[in-house]
Every structure is written in C-alpha cells, then in structure tokens.
Amino acid sequence: MSVSEMIAPHLPYLRRFARALCGGQESGDAHVVAMLETMVADPAALDRHLEPKVALYRLFLRLWDSVPINREAPHGEQDKLSRLTPRSRQAFLLMAVEGFSPDAAAQILGVDRSGLLSLRDQAAREMAEQVETEVLIIEDEAIIAMDLE
C-alpha cells in the first residue's frame, strides 16, 4: 500500500485536529501542509511500524512541537482551549475530539499511559480553573445565606 493510500482517509481528521490545536483554519492547514512536505522530502519520516493514523498524528505533533512558539505556555487573550498548556491540550484533543484510546494517544505523544493520564488530568484542571468564579451572596437571613453558600 502506498503512503498516500495509507494517509488519505485520515487527512480530514488530521486537519480538524490541527485547526483545533492551532486555534484556526489557516494556521492548522499550514502545519498539515508542512507535514506533508516533510513526508515528500523524507518518506521514512512516517513510522510504518505503527497504525497509519497513529503514525500520521505522531509525525504531525513531532513537527508541531519542533516550532518553538508552539511549545510556549499560553498567554494573552485566547479562546479557552488555547489557554491550556500545549501538551495537555494535545492529550485532551487526541482523546476527546479525535477519539483515540489512552494507549494510542500515549503512543502518539511518545509518553507512557500514566504520563498521558497525567496530561489529561492537567487539562481537566486547567479547564476547571478557567470556569471557576466567585459569587457574592447577599441575603439578610443568616441561615438562608449559609444554605445558599
């Protein structure tokens, strides 16, 4: 089976993943194009020992991680997903959006299963912190105020 036959069914899903990871269509698609160009220049870049979809995502993330700005902690005004740290965002998207099993996601990220679960838990904590808020309760009856609290 040729490389193009192996990866073609997975490219629409990789584009979706890239767009979510990068925060936009233009940036996500540019990263996918760069990965495809890498595969043309170096066919051995795609690990044929892995399941094609896993190998494709693994290569994509290896290249994405090679861009220094992609590894930086988030800052400034961004959407909620972009505020997650890069590795936890990758783990979250691989499992929640792309539907990879924990073992497959761990293989893509190059970590063991416990490392992946740690990244997933970190993403959950980071998302919870974003929606955490304080509420001021104004009630003149102390018992009702304690009940509301």
Short mmCIF file of C-alpha atoms in Angstrom, two decimals:
data_model
loop_
_atom_site.label_atom_id
_atom_site.label_comp_id
_atom_site.label_asym_id
_atom_site.label_seq_id
_atom_site.Cartn_x
_atom_site.Cartn_y
_atom_site.Cartn_z
CA MET A 1 0.00 0.00 0.00
CA SER A 2 1.38 3.43 -0.93
CA VAL A 3 1.84 6.18 1.65
CA SER A 4 -0.86 8.30 0.02
CA GLU A 5 -3.33 5.40 0.22
CA MET A 6 -2.41 4.90 3.87
CA ILE A 7 -2.89 8.51 4.96
CA ALA A 8 -5.64 9.81 2.65
CA PRO A 9 -8.58 8.58 4.76
CA HIS A 10 -7.11 10.26 7.86
CA LEU A 11 -6.25 13.70 6.44
CA PRO A 12 -9.67 15.33 7.03
CA TYR A 13 -9.49 14.30 10.68
CA LEU A 14 -5.89 15.47 10.99
CA ARG A 15 -6.92 18.84 9.56
CA ARG A 16 -9.70 19.10 12.16
CA PHE A 17 -7.20 18.25 14.90
CA ALA A 18 -4.63 20.72 13.56
CA ARG A 19 -7.17 23.53 13.38
CA ALA A 20 -8.28 22.90 16.97
CA LEU A 21 -4.70 22.63 18.19
CA CYS A 22 -3.52 25.75 16.37
CA GLY A 23 -6.63 27.80 17.03
CA GLY A 24 -7.54 28.49 13.42
CA GLN A 25 -8.01 27.12 9.94
CA GLU A 26 -5.13 28.94 8.27
CA SER A 27 -2.52 28.00 10.86
CA GLY A 28 -3.76 24.42 11.21
CA ASP A 29 -3.78 23.80 7.48
CA ALA A 30 -0.31 25.35 7.13
CA HIS A 31 1.03 22.88 9.69
CA VAL A 32 -0.59 19.96 7.86
CA VAL A 33 0.93 21.13 4.56
CA ALA A 34 4.35 21.38 6.23
CA MET A 35 3.96 17.82 7.49
CA LEU A 36 3.00 16.57 4.02
CA GLU A 37 6.01 18.36 2.52
CA THR A 38 8.20 16.66 5.12
CA MET A 39 6.79 13.29 4.10
CA VAL A 40 7.54 14.00 0.44
CA ALA A 41 11.09 15.09 1.24
CA ASP A 42 11.67 12.21 3.67
CA PRO A 43 9.32 9.23 3.17
CA ALA A 44 10.92 7.50 6.16
CA ALA A 45 9.56 10.24 8.45
CA LEU A 46 6.28 8.32 8.71
CA ASP A 47 6.77 5.33 11.01
CA ARG A 48 5.35 2.38 9.06
CA HIS A 49 5.55 0.15 12.11
CA LEU A 50 2.62 1.99 13.64
CA GLU A 51 -1.02 2.03 12.63
CA PRO A 52 -1.24 4.65 9.80
CA LYS A 53 -3.48 7.07 11.71
CA VAL A 54 -1.29 6.90 14.81
CA ALA A 55 1.86 7.36 12.71
CA LEU A 56 0.34 10.35 10.91
CA TYR A 57 -0.66 12.15 14.11
CA ARG A 58 2.66 11.30 15.72
CA LEU A 59 4.59 12.82 12.83
CA PHE A 60 2.33 15.88 12.83
CA LEU A 61 2.88 16.51 16.55
CA ARG A 62 6.62 15.89 16.27
CA LEU A 63 6.80 18.64 13.65
CA TRP A 64 4.37 20.90 15.54
CA ASP A 65 6.47 20.56 18.69
CA SER A 66 9.61 21.47 16.71
CA VAL A 67 8.33 25.04 16.28
CA PRO A 68 9.48 26.86 19.44
CA ILE A 69 6.45 29.14 19.75
CA ASN A 70 4.13 26.10 19.81
CA ARG A 71 5.82 24.85 22.98
CA GLU A 72 5.38 28.11 24.89
CA ALA A 73 2.90 28.44 27.71
CA PRO A 74 -0.26 30.29 26.64
CA HIS A 75 -0.60 34.00 27.34
CA GLY A 76 -2.87 36.89 26.42
CA GLU A 77 -6.45 36.79 25.24
CA GLN A 78 -7.23 33.44 23.61
CA ASP A 79 -10.09 31.02 23.42
CA LYS A 80 -10.42 28.63 26.36
CA LEU A 81 -8.85 25.67 24.57
CA SER A 82 -5.81 27.69 23.51
CA ARG A 83 -5.20 28.63 27.15
CA LEU A 84 -4.33 25.03 28.01
CA THR A 85 -0.65 24.20 28.15
CA PRO A 86 0.46 22.71 24.81
CA ARG A 87 1.00 19.08 25.88
CA SER A 88 -2.19 18.88 27.94
CA ARG A 89 -4.12 20.43 25.04
CA GLN A 90 -2.70 17.78 22.70
CA ALA A 91 -3.70 14.97 25.07
CA PHE A 92 -7.17 16.40 25.54
CA LEU A 93 -7.80 16.84 21.81
CA LEU A 94 -6.45 13.41 20.91
CA MET A 95 -8.81 11.70 23.32
CA ALA A 96 -11.87 13.97 23.49
CA VAL A 97 -12.07 15.19 19.89
CA GLU A 98 -10.26 12.55 17.87
CA GLY A 99 -11.42 9.59 19.94
CA PHE A 100 -8.04 7.91 20.38
CA SER A 101 -7.76 5.34 23.14
CA PRO A 102 -5.41 6.26 26.00
CA ASP A 103 -2.85 3.76 24.67
CA ALA A 104 -2.96 5.16 21.12
CA ALA A 105 -2.81 8.76 22.39
CA ALA A 106 0.16 7.87 24.59
CA GLN A 107 1.90 6.32 21.59
CA ILE A 108 1.26 9.47 19.52
CA LEU A 109 2.63 11.73 22.24
CA GLY A 110 5.57 9.44 22.99
CA VAL A 111 4.68 9.01 26.66
CA ASP A 112 3.58 6.04 28.72
CA ARG A 113 -0.06 5.54 29.71
CA SER A 114 0.37 7.12 33.15
CA GLY A 115 2.05 10.14 31.55
CA LEU A 116 -0.87 10.53 29.19
CA LEU A 117 -3.41 10.25 32.00
CA SER A 118 -1.44 12.87 33.92
CA LEU A 119 -1.62 15.21 30.90
CA ARG A 120 -5.36 14.56 30.55
CA ASP A 121 -5.89 15.34 34.25
CA GLN A 122 -3.81 18.50 33.89
CA ALA A 123 -6.05 19.61 31.00
CA ALA A 124 -9.13 18.97 33.14
CA ARG A 125 -7.68 21.06 35.99
CA GLU A 126 -6.74 23.89 33.61
CA MET A 127 -10.24 23.91 32.11
CA ALA A 128 -11.83 23.88 35.58
CA GLU A 129 -9.71 26.87 36.62
CA GLN A 130 -10.99 28.82 33.61
CA VAL A 131 -14.62 28.43 34.58
CA GLU A 132 -14.06 28.87 38.31
CA THR A 133 -15.67 32.03 39.61
CA GLU A 134 -16.60 33.76 42.82
CA VAL A 135 -20.15 34.61 43.80
CA LEU A 136 -21.28 37.25 46.23
CA ILE A 137 -24.35 36.16 48.19
CA ILE A 138 -26.50 38.96 49.54
CA GLU A 139 -29.06 37.64 51.98
CA ASP A 140 -30.15 39.21 55.25
CA GLU A 141 -31.19 35.89 56.80
CA ALA A 142 -28.05 34.15 58.06
CA ILE A 143 -29.45 30.62 57.81
CA ILE A 144 -30.60 31.14 54.21
CA ALA A 145 -27.24 32.70 53.32
CA MET A 146 -25.38 29.69 54.74
CA ASP A 147 -27.70 27.34 52.86
CA LEU A 148 -27.06 29.20 49.59
CA GLU A 149 -23.36 29.14 50.20
#
